[in-house]
Coordinates of C-alpha atoms in Angstrom, one line a residue:
Chain A
X1448 CA 58.0 91.3 89.2
X1449 CA 58.0 87.9 90.8
X1450 CA 57.1 89.2 94.1
X1451 CA 53.6 90.1 92.7
X1452 CA 53.1 86.3 92.6
X1453 CA 52.2 86.0 96.2
X1454 CA 49.0 88.0 95.7
X1455 CA 47.6 85.6 93.3
X1456 CA 44.5 84.2 94.8
X1457 CA 44.5 80.9 93.2
X1458 CA 48.4 79.9 93.7
X1459 CA 49.1 76.5 93.6
X1460 CA 52.3 74.8 94.1
X1461 CA 53.1 74.5 90.3
X1462 CA 52.6 76.8 87.8
X1463 CA 51.0 75.6 84.5
X1464 CA 53.1 78.0 82.6
X1465 CA 56.2 79.7 83.6
X1466 CA 57.3 82.4 81.4
X1467 CA 60.8 84.0 81.7
X1468 CA 62.3 86.4 79.6
X1469 CA 60.4 86.0 76.4
X1470 CA 61.9 88.7 73.5
X1471 CA 61.0 88.7 70.0
X1472 CA 62.4 91.0 67.6
X1473 CA 61.5 92.1 63.9
X1474 CA 64.9 92.8 63.0
X1475 CA 65.9 96.1 64.6
X1476 CA 62.4 96.5 66.2
X1477 CA 60.9 95.0 69.3
X1478 CA 58.1 92.6 69.0
X1479 CA 58.0 91.9 72.9
X1480 CA 60.9 92.2 75.3
X1481 CA 61.9 90.4 78.5
X1482 CA 58.4 89.4 79.6
X1483 CA 58.4 86.9 82.4
X1484 CA 55.0 85.5 84.5
X1485 CA 53.9 82.5 86.0
X1486 CA 50.4 80.9 85.3
X1487 CA 48.8 79.0 87.7
X1488 CA 46.3 76.1 87.2
X1489 CA 42.6 77.7 87.1
X1490 CA 44.1 81.5 86.6
X1491 CA 42.9 83.5 83.6
X1492 CA 45.4 86.3 82.6
X1493 CA 44.5 89.3 80.5
X1494 CA 47.0 90.9 78.3
X1495 CA 45.8 94.4 77.6
X1496 CA 47.5 97.3 75.4
X1497 CA 47.0 99.3 72.2
X1498 CA 47.4 97.8 69.0
X1499 CA 51.0 97.4 68.2
X1500 CA 51.8 97.1 71.9
X1501 CA 53.3 93.6 71.0
X1502 CA 50.4 91.6 72.9
X1503 CA 49.8 89.3 69.8
X1504 CA 53.3 88.8 69.4
X1505 CA 53.7 87.7 73.0
X1506 CA 50.6 85.3 72.4
X1507 CA 52.1 83.7 69.1
X1508 CA 55.5 83.3 71.0
X1509 CA 53.6 81.5 74.1
X1510 CA 51.4 79.4 71.7
X1511 CA 54.5 78.1 69.7
X1512 CA 53.2 80.0 66.2
X1513 CA 56.3 82.3 66.5
X1514 CA 59.7 81.1 67.8
X1515 CA 61.0 84.1 70.5
X1516 CA 64.8 85.2 69.9
X1517 CA 65.2 84.8 73.8
X1518 CA 63.6 83.2 77.0
X1519 CA 61.9 80.2 78.3
X1520 CA 58.3 79.2 78.2
X1521 CA 57.9 76.1 80.6
X1522 CA 54.6 74.1 80.6
X1523 CA 53.6 72.1 83.1
X1524 CA 53.2 68.7 81.0
X1525 CA 52.3 65.1 82.2
X1526 CA 56.0 64.4 82.6
X1527 CA 56.8 67.6 84.6
X1528 CA 57.7 71.1 83.4
X1529 CA 59.3 71.4 80.3
X1530 CA 60.4 73.9 77.9
X1531 CA 57.9 74.3 74.7
X1532 CA 60.6 76.2 72.9
X1533 CA 63.3 73.7 73.0
X1534 CA 61.2 70.5 72.9
X1535 CA 60.5 68.6 69.6
X1536 CA 58.1 69.7 67.1
X1537 CA 56.1 66.3 67.4
X1538 CA 55.8 67.0 71.2
X1539 CA 54.9 70.8 70.5
X1540 CA 52.3 70.0 68.1
X1541 CA 50.9 67.3 70.2
X1542 CA 50.5 69.7 73.0
X1543 CA 48.8 72.0 70.5
X1544 CA 46.0 69.7 69.9
X1545 CA 45.6 68.1 73.4
X1546 CA 46.4 70.4 76.3
X1547 CA 46.4 73.7 74.4
X1548 CA 43.7 75.6 72.6
X1549 CA 44.0 78.6 70.3
X1550 CA 41.0 80.7 70.0
X1551 CA 41.4 83.3 67.0
X1552 CA 40.1 86.7 66.2
X1553 CA 38.6 85.5 63.4
X1554 CA 36.7 82.5 63.5
X1555 CA 37.6 82.0 59.6
X1556 CA 41.2 81.3 60.8
X1557 CA 40.2 78.8 63.1
X1558 CA 37.6 76.9 61.4
X1559 CA 37.5 74.8 58.5
X1560 CA 34.9 76.9 56.4
X1561 CA 34.4 73.8 53.6
X1562 CA 33.4 71.3 56.8
X1563 CA 30.4 70.9 58.8
X1564 CA 30.2 72.2 62.4
X1565 CA 30.3 68.6 63.5
X1566 CA 33.3 67.9 61.5
X1567 CA 34.9 70.8 62.7
X1568 CA 34.2 70.0 66.4
X1569 CA 35.3 66.5 66.0
X1570 CA 38.7 67.3 64.1
X1571 CA 40.5 67.6 67.5
X1572 CA 39.1 64.2 68.6
X1573 CA 40.1 62.5 65.3
X1574 CA 43.3 64.0 65.6
X1575 CA 44.1 62.2 69.0
X1576 CA 42.9 58.9 67.4
X1577 CA 39.0 58.9 68.0
X1578 CA 37.9 56.5 65.5
X1579 CA 34.3 55.9 66.2
X1580 CA 32.1 57.8 64.3
X1581 CA 28.9 57.7 66.6
X1582 CA 30.9 58.5 69.7
X1583 CA 32.5 61.4 67.9
X1584 CA 29.4 62.7 66.8
X1585 CA 28.0 62.6 70.2
X1586 CA 30.7 64.7 71.7
X1587 CA 30.0 67.3 68.7
X1588 CA 26.4 67.4 69.7
X1589 CA 27.3 67.8 73.2
X1590 CA 29.5 70.6 72.6
X1591 CA 27.4 72.6 70.1
X1592 CA 24.6 72.5 73.0
X1593 CA 27.2 73.8 75.4
X1594 CA 28.0 76.7 73.3
X1595 CA 24.6 77.1 72.4
X1596 CA 24.4 76.2 69.1
X1597 CA 21.3 73.9 68.2
X1598 CA 22.0 70.4 67.7
X1599 CA 20.2 70.2 64.5
X1600 CA 22.9 72.5 62.9
X1601 CA 25.5 69.9 63.5
X1602 CA 25.7 69.0 59.6
X1603 CA 25.6 72.8 58.6
X1604 CA 28.9 74.4 57.2
X1605 CA 30.1 77.0 59.5
X1606 CA 29.8 79.7 56.5
X1607 CA 25.9 79.4 56.9
X1608 CA 26.2 80.6 60.8
X1609 CA 26.3 84.3 62.0
X1610 CA 29.8 85.7 63.3
X1611 CA 28.9 85.0 66.8
X1612 CA 27.9 81.4 66.3
X1613 CA 31.1 80.9 64.2
X1614 CA 33.0 82.0 67.3
X1615 CA 31.1 79.8 69.7
X1616 CA 31.8 77.0 67.5
X1617 CA 35.3 78.0 67.2
X1618 CA 35.3 77.6 71.2
X1619 CA 33.6 74.4 71.3
X1620 CA 35.9 73.1 68.5
X1621 CA 39.1 74.0 70.9
X1622 CA 37.5 72.8 74.2
X1623 CA 36.3 69.4 73.0
X1624 CA 39.5 67.6 73.9
X1625 CA 39.4 69.1 77.3
X1626 CA 42.6 71.4 77.2
X1627 CA 44.0 72.8 80.3
X1628 CA 45.4 76.1 78.7
X1629 CA 43.5 78.4 76.3
X1630 CA 45.1 81.0 74.4
X1631 CA 42.3 83.9 73.0
X1632 CA 43.2 86.3 70.6
X1633 CA 40.7 89.1 70.7
X1634 CA 37.7 86.5 71.3
X1635 CA 34.9 89.2 71.2
X1636 CA 36.5 91.1 68.4
X1637 CA 34.4 92.0 65.7
X1638 CA 31.1 91.0 67.5
X1639 CA 28.2 93.6 68.4
X1640 CA 27.9 94.3 72.0
X1641 CA 24.9 92.2 72.9
X1642 CA 26.7 89.1 71.2
X1643 CA 29.8 90.0 72.7
X1644 CA 27.8 89.9 76.3
X1645 CA 26.6 86.5 75.6
X1646 CA 29.8 85.2 74.4
X1647 CA 31.6 86.7 77.5
X1648 CA 29.0 85.2 79.8
X1649 CA 29.4 81.7 78.0
X1650 CA 33.4 81.9 78.3
X1651 CA 33.3 82.7 81.8
X1652 CA 31.1 79.8 82.5
X1653 CA 33.0 77.4 80.5
X1654 CA 36.2 78.5 82.1
X1655 CA 34.9 78.0 85.8
X1656 CA 33.2 74.8 84.9
X1657 CA 36.3 73.1 83.3
X1658 CA 38.9 75.0 85.7
X1659 CA 40.6 76.1 82.5
X1660 CA 43.6 78.6 82.5
X1661 CA 43.5 80.9 79.9
X1662 CA 45.5 83.9 78.5
X1663 CA 43.4 86.5 76.6
X1664 CA 44.5 89.2 74.6
X1665 CA 42.3 91.9 74.2
X1666 CA 42.1 95.6 73.5
X1667 CA 38.8 95.8 75.4
X1668 CA 38.7 96.7 79.2
X1669 CA 35.2 95.4 79.9
X1670 CA 36.6 91.7 78.6
X1671 CA 39.2 91.4 81.0
X1672 CA 37.1 93.0 83.8
X1673 CA 34.8 90.3 83.3
X1674 CA 37.0 87.4 82.7
X1675 CA 40.5 87.6 84.2
X1676 CA 41.8 87.1 87.6
X1677 CA 45.1 88.7 86.5
X1678 CA 46.2 91.8 84.2
X1679 CA 49.2 92.4 82.4
X1680 CA 49.4 95.9 80.6
X1681 CA 52.0 96.2 77.5
X1682 CA 53.1 99.2 75.8
X1683 CA 56.1 99.3 72.9
X1684 CA 56.6 95.6 73.8
X1685 CA 57.1 96.0 77.1
X1686 CA 54.9 94.9 80.5
X1687 CA 54.6 98.2 82.1
X1688 CA 52.3 97.0 85.0
X1689 CA 50.8 93.7 86.2
X1690 CA 48.8 92.8 89.1
X1691 CA 45.0 91.5 89.8
X1692 CA 42.4 92.8 87.5
X1693 CA 40.4 95.0 89.9
X1694 CA 43.5 96.3 91.4
X1695 CA 45.2 97.6 88.2
X1696 CA 41.8 98.6 86.7
X1697 CA 40.7 100.6 90.0
X1698 CA 44.0 101.9 91.0
X1699 CA 46.2 102.0 87.7
X1700 CA 49.9 103.1 88.9
X1701 CA 51.5 103.4 85.3
X1702 CA 50.8 106.6 83.4
X1703 CA 50.1 104.7 80.1
X1704 CA 47.6 102.4 82.4
X1705 CA 46.1 105.6 83.4
X1706 CA 45.5 106.7 80.0
X1707 CA 44.1 103.4 78.8
X1708 CA 41.6 103.5 82.0
X1709 CA 40.6 106.9 81.0
X1710 CA 39.9 106.5 77.7
X1711 CA 37.0 104.1 78.0
X1712 CA 34.1 105.8 76.9
X1713 CA 31.2 105.8 79.8
X1714 CA 27.7 105.3 78.3
Chain B
X1043 CA 65.1 52.4 16.8
X1044 CA 68.2 54.5 16.4
X1045 CA 66.7 57.6 16.8
X1046 CA 65.8 57.2 20.6
X1047 CA 67.5 56.1 23.4
X1048 CA 66.1 52.6 24.6
X1049 CA 62.7 53.7 25.9
X1050 CA 62.9 57.2 25.0
X1051 CA 64.7 58.8 28.3
X1052 CA 68.2 59.4 28.2
X1053 CA 70.4 57.0 30.8
X1054 CA 71.2 59.8 33.3
X1055 CA 67.1 60.5 33.4
X1056 CA 66.6 56.9 34.1
X1057 CA 69.1 56.7 36.6
X1058 CA 67.8 59.6 38.5
X1059 CA 64.2 58.0 38.0
X1060 CA 65.4 54.7 39.7
X1061 CA 67.2 56.4 42.5
X1062 CA 63.8 57.7 43.3
X1063 CA 61.9 54.4 43.1
X1064 CA 64.5 52.6 45.3
X1065 CA 63.9 55.3 47.7
X1066 CA 60.4 55.2 47.5
X1067 CA 60.6 51.4 47.8
X1068 CA 62.8 51.9 51.1
X1069 CA 60.2 53.7 52.6
X1070 CA 56.9 52.4 51.6
X1071 CA 54.1 55.1 51.0
X1072 CA 56.4 58.1 51.3
X1073 CA 56.2 60.5 48.5
X1074 CA 59.8 61.1 46.5
X1075 CA 60.1 64.0 44.7
X1076 CA 61.9 63.7 41.6
X1077 CA 63.0 65.9 38.3
X1078 CA 60.0 64.7 36.3
X1079 CA 60.6 65.6 32.4
X1080 CA 58.4 66.8 29.8
X1081 CA 57.1 63.8 27.9
X1082 CA 55.6 63.7 24.2
X1083 CA 51.9 63.7 25.6
X1084 CA 50.3 66.0 27.9
X1085 CA 50.1 66.4 31.6
X1086 CA 47.1 64.0 32.9
X1087 CA 47.9 61.4 30.3
X1088 CA 50.3 59.5 32.1
X1089 CA 53.6 61.3 32.0
X1090 CA 54.3 60.2 35.4
X1091 CA 53.7 56.4 34.8
X1092 CA 55.4 56.6 31.5
X1093 CA 58.7 57.7 33.1
X1094 CA 58.5 55.1 35.8
X1095 CA 57.9 52.3 33.2
X1096 CA 60.7 53.9 31.1
X1097 CA 63.1 53.5 34.0
X1098 CA 62.0 50.0 34.9
X1099 CA 62.1 48.6 31.1
X1100 CA 64.3 46.3 30.0
X1101 CA 64.5 44.9 26.4
X1102 CA 63.5 41.3 27.6
X1103 CA 60.2 42.9 29.4
X1104 CA 56.5 42.1 27.8
X1105 CA 54.4 45.4 28.5
X1106 CA 50.8 45.5 29.1
X1107 CA 49.2 48.7 29.0
X1108 CA 45.5 49.5 30.7
X1109 CA 43.5 52.5 30.9
X1110 CA 40.2 52.0 33.2
X1111 CA 40.9 48.1 32.9
X1112 CA 40.5 48.0 29.1
X1113 CA 43.5 47.7 26.9
X1114 CA 42.1 49.1 23.9
X1115 CA 41.3 52.5 24.9
X1116 CA 43.1 55.9 23.5
X1117 CA 45.5 56.4 26.4
X1118 CA 46.4 52.7 26.7
X1119 CA 46.9 52.1 22.9
X1120 CA 49.0 55.4 22.5
X1121 CA 51.6 54.8 25.6
X1122 CA 51.7 50.9 24.4
X1123 CA 52.6 52.4 20.8
X1124 CA 54.9 54.8 22.3
X1125 CA 56.9 51.8 24.0
X1126 CA 56.8 49.7 21.0
X1127 CA 58.5 52.4 18.9
X1128 CA 60.9 53.7 21.4
X1129 CA 61.9 50.4 23.4
X1130 CA 60.8 47.8 20.9
X1131 CA 59.8 45.6 23.8
X1132 CA 57.2 42.8 23.4
X1133 CA 53.6 43.9 24.3
X1134 CA 50.6 41.9 25.4
X1135 CA 46.9 42.1 26.9
X1136 CA 47.3 39.2 29.1
X1137 CA 47.9 40.1 32.5
X1138 CA 49.9 36.7 33.5
X1139 CA 52.1 37.4 30.3
X1140 CA 53.0 40.7 31.5
X1141 CA 56.2 41.6 33.2
X1142 CA 55.2 45.0 33.4
X1143 CA 51.8 46.6 33.6
X1144 CA 51.1 50.1 33.4
X1145 CA 47.8 51.1 34.6
X1146 CA 45.5 54.1 34.7
X1147 CA 42.4 53.8 37.5
X1148 CA 42.5 49.8 37.9
X1149 CA 44.1 46.8 39.4
X1150 CA 43.8 43.6 37.1
X1151 CA 41.5 41.1 38.1
X1152 CA 43.9 38.5 37.6
X1153 CA 45.9 38.1 41.0
X1154 CA 49.3 39.5 40.1
X1155 CA 52.6 37.1 40.5
X1156 CA 56.0 37.9 41.6
X1157 CA 58.3 39.6 39.4
X1158 CA 55.6 41.5 38.0
X1159 CA 56.0 45.3 38.2
X1160 CA 52.4 47.4 38.1
X1161 CA 53.1 51.1 37.5
X1162 CA 50.1 53.6 38.3
X1163 CA 49.6 57.0 36.6
X1164 CA 48.8 59.4 39.5
X1165 CA 47.3 62.9 38.9
X1166 CA 47.4 64.1 42.5
X1167 CA 49.8 62.1 44.8
X1168 CA 48.9 64.3 48.0
X1169 CA 45.8 62.7 49.8
X1170 CA 45.6 65.6 51.8
X1171 CA 45.6 68.2 49.2
X1172 CA 41.8 69.1 49.1
X1173 CA 41.7 69.4 52.9
X1174 CA 45.1 71.3 53.5
X1175 CA 45.9 73.1 50.4
X1176 CA 49.2 74.1 51.9
X1177 CA 52.3 71.7 50.6
X1178 CA 54.3 72.8 53.3
X1179 CA 51.8 71.9 55.8
X1180 CA 51.0 68.6 54.3
X1181 CA 54.7 67.5 54.3
X1182 CA 54.8 68.5 58.0
X1183 CA 51.8 66.5 58.6
X1184 CA 53.1 63.1 56.7
X1185 CA 56.6 63.8 58.8
X1186 CA 54.8 64.1 62.3
X1187 CA 52.1 61.3 61.5
X1188 CA 49.3 63.9 61.8
X1189 CA 46.5 62.2 59.7
X1190 CA 43.1 63.2 61.9
X1191 CA 42.2 65.2 59.0
X1192 CA 41.8 62.3 56.6
X1193 CA 39.3 60.9 59.2
X1194 CA 37.5 64.6 58.8
X1195 CA 37.0 63.8 55.5
X1196 CA 35.3 60.5 56.2
X1197 CA 33.5 62.1 58.9
X1198 CA 32.0 64.3 56.7
X1199 CA 31.0 61.8 54.0
X1200 CA 29.1 59.6 56.4
X1201 CA 27.5 62.9 58.0
X1202 CA 26.2 63.8 54.2
X1203 CA 25.4 60.6 52.8
X1204 CA 25.0 58.1 55.7
X1205 CA 28.2 56.3 54.7
X1206 CA 31.6 56.7 53.4
X1207 CA 30.6 58.0 49.9
X1208 CA 34.2 58.1 48.8
X1209 CA 34.4 55.6 46.1
X1210 CA 37.7 55.9 44.2
X1211 CA 41.3 57.4 45.5
X1212 CA 40.3 56.0 48.8
X1213 CA 43.3 56.9 51.2
X1214 CA 45.0 53.9 52.7
X1215 CA 47.8 53.7 55.4
X1216 CA 50.8 51.8 54.4
X1217 CA 52.7 49.6 57.1
X1218 CA 51.0 52.0 59.8
X1219 CA 53.2 54.9 58.7
X1220 CA 52.0 56.8 55.8
X1221 CA 48.9 58.0 54.4
X1222 CA 48.8 57.4 50.7
X1223 CA 46.5 58.3 47.8
X1224 CA 46.0 54.8 45.8
X1225 CA 45.8 57.0 42.6
X1226 CA 42.1 57.2 41.4
X1227 CA 41.3 53.3 41.5
X1228 CA 38.0 52.1 42.6
X1229 CA 38.0 51.6 46.4
X1230 CA 36.8 47.9 44.7
X1231 CA 40.5 47.5 44.0
X1232 CA 41.9 48.6 47.7
X1233 CA 42.1 45.3 49.1
X1234 CA 44.4 44.0 46.3
X1235 CA 47.0 47.1 47.2
X1236 CA 48.0 45.3 50.5
X1237 CA 50.3 41.8 50.5
X1238 CA 50.1 42.0 46.7
X1239 CA 52.9 39.8 45.1
X1240 CA 53.9 42.3 42.4
X1241 CA 55.7 45.5 43.0
X1242 CA 53.5 48.4 42.9
X1243 CA 55.0 52.0 41.6
X1244 CA 53.3 55.2 41.5
X1245 CA 54.2 58.1 39.2
X1246 CA 52.8 61.7 39.2
X1247 CA 54.5 63.4 36.4
X1248 CA 52.9 66.9 37.0
X1249 CA 53.4 66.9 40.7
X1250 CA 57.0 65.3 40.5
X1251 CA 56.7 62.4 43.1
X1252 CA 57.2 59.1 42.9
X1253 CA 56.0 56.6 45.8
X1254 CA 56.0 52.5 46.2
X1255 CA 54.6 49.5 47.6
X1256 CA 57.0 46.7 47.8
X1257 CA 55.3 43.2 47.5
X1258 CA 53.8 42.0 50.7
X1259 CA 53.1 45.5 52.0
X1260 CA 50.7 46.0 54.7
X1261 CA 47.8 48.5 53.2
X1262 CA 45.0 49.3 55.5
X1263 CA 42.0 51.4 53.9
X1264 CA 41.0 53.9 56.7
X1265 CA 37.6 53.9 58.2
X1266 CA 35.7 54.2 61.4
X1267 CA 35.1 51.5 63.8
X1268 CA 31.4 51.5 63.6
X1269 CA 31.6 52.3 59.7
X1270 CA 34.1 49.8 58.1
X1271 CA 35.6 49.9 54.8
X1272 CA 33.5 48.0 52.5
X1273 CA 34.8 47.6 48.7
X1274 CA 31.8 48.3 46.5
X1275 CA 30.8 47.5 43.0
X1276 CA 27.6 47.6 41.1
X1277 CA 25.2 44.8 42.0
X1278 CA 25.4 42.9 38.9
X1279 CA 27.0 40.2 36.9
X1280 CA 29.1 40.9 33.9
X1281 CA 26.3 40.8 31.1
X1282 CA 29.3 39.2 28.6
X1283 CA 31.0 36.8 30.6
X1284 CA 28.6 36.3 33.6
X1285 CA 31.6 37.1 36.1
X1286 CA 30.1 37.9 39.5
X1287 CA 33.3 39.2 41.5
X1288 CA 34.7 41.5 39.0
X1289 CA 34.3 45.3 38.8
X1290 CA 31.9 46.5 36.5
X1291 CA 31.2 49.2 33.9
X1292 CA 27.8 50.5 33.4
X1293 CA 27.1 51.2 29.6
X1294 CA 24.3 53.0 28.3
X1295 CA 22.6 50.9 25.2
X1296 CA 19.7 53.2 24.0
X1297 CA 18.0 56.1 24.9
X1298 CA 15.2 54.4 26.9
X1299 CA 17.1 53.6 29.9
X1300 CA 18.6 50.1 28.8
X1301 CA 22.1 49.5 29.9
X1302 CA 24.6 46.7 30.6
X1303 CA 27.1 45.9 33.0
X1304 CA 30.5 44.5 31.7
X1305 CA 33.8 43.6 33.2
X1306 CA 36.0 46.7 33.4
X1307 CA 39.0 44.3 33.0
X1308 CA 38.7 43.5 29.2
X1309 CA 41.3 40.9 29.1
X1310 CA 39.8 39.3 32.3
X1311 CA 36.4 39.4 30.5
X1312 CA 37.9 37.8 27.4
X1313 CA 39.8 35.2 29.1
X1314 CA 36.2 34.2 30.8
X1315 CA 34.4 34.2 27.4
X1316 CA 37.1 32.2 25.9
X1317 CA 36.5 29.5 28.7
X1318 CA 32.9 29.3 27.5
X1319 CA 31.5 31.7 30.2
X1320 CA 28.7 33.6 28.6
X1321 CA 26.7 36.3 30.4
X1322 CA 22.9 37.7 30.2
X1323 CA 23.4 39.6 26.7
X1324 CA 26.8 37.6 25.8
X1325 CA 27.1 35.2 22.6
X1326 CA 29.7 32.5 22.8
X1327 CA 32.8 33.5 21.2
X1328 CA 34.2 31.8 18.0
X1329 CA 36.0 28.5 18.3
X1330 CA 34.6 27.9 22.1
X1331 CA 31.9 25.3 22.6

């Protein structure tokens, strides 16, 4: 599995995230088992698989929402690589609001619905110590524009936004502190196709401009085809195939991947 | 009074409350859980404050009870009577004469002195409650000093009203560590929280929390660099005593829009009138020049 790293086009010396043997069990059942991979700066990794294949469990383990039973998740912090599972909770939560971002499938989980769009975007800034109202508001305006939300809606609450706008707002709220690693759980789930296309376009632009690394969990192969450099296919909690996105999608080796690729409806 | 133990509560309960108070004094601004007892009054009437007062009271104390600054409102009168009956302590309306003051929603205008104890009645001790409803999460946020959310509330105020519109229960940071709800005192009183010579204790009966500010504690009201904290009051003088710097109540006097502004601290107002100060609508008190 490690041998495949050599083909990663953006490979640099130090991986941003090193995942080693991550296992999470729910009692007797397996959430995900023995998952290992390296993620390099600027790289986008897609994780695909059917419902119940353990991809969301894996993402939660990586993002620190769940505690895996076994394994290591090394993140390249400012002080060198550190195991995020053994670091103190203070450190981990600081990572979560500075270097990491988490985009939920349902924007309602990731937004404060009772707080205005500007407040939502500004929250992370205030959480890391911004105390100047004017500059917080300027950043919020800037970020709303970057995610194609009109600046005059800065004082509207997310509940007055459409689903697509809510999702874009959630992305702005997460990226405002300039994270290095973004976790996305089905970022386009629940959006109609034209809105999905715009969101994907936006995400692709942001990821390229900011040089973000991202881990995207999805069951939508079109999403990973557009966004991901590398792909991991999961089934029953295990990784059955991984490699370059085009390689995996165009020449699937594992029977399950072949099934997955052939199940996509052609219009 | 032989029917009740001194100050109503039994000694073991008072001991338990005193331990919580000592812990609160040791960690200023930290909400200490305690086993709040049922008191012979409804929640919301100061059950927390009464328990703290009962635990601190000694037979030599002189007690003053105020409600919104006034000594003569229902809540103040009934709590004062309660301790007169169950503890038999001396009571007073004068701030300097009191050794213990139980208060609801105000800090007396007269500066407190060393040796005095000010007990606040607190309805909701958790400043983050309406921003983050999960108690497990707010405790974690206090533990890890994650107070960004408190500023989100102030941000929302400015975005919606052009200024920080929170006018009471204005959040403060204690000794650079814990963010604390000062109970629903007007933000006019916030500057008096810090550096006070008196010991300040906060009791929340329903929520079962006690917290404290020891004398001369640093207390800072939260704000933004470009929207600094400002203590506010009605832009008037007291109509009875003419005081310019006291916190005022607005009183509607008829159905044609007439109103008057009077000191909310009745003892302070009466004291000034006793010294011959007369406001716009006031009449000189008997026995003064």
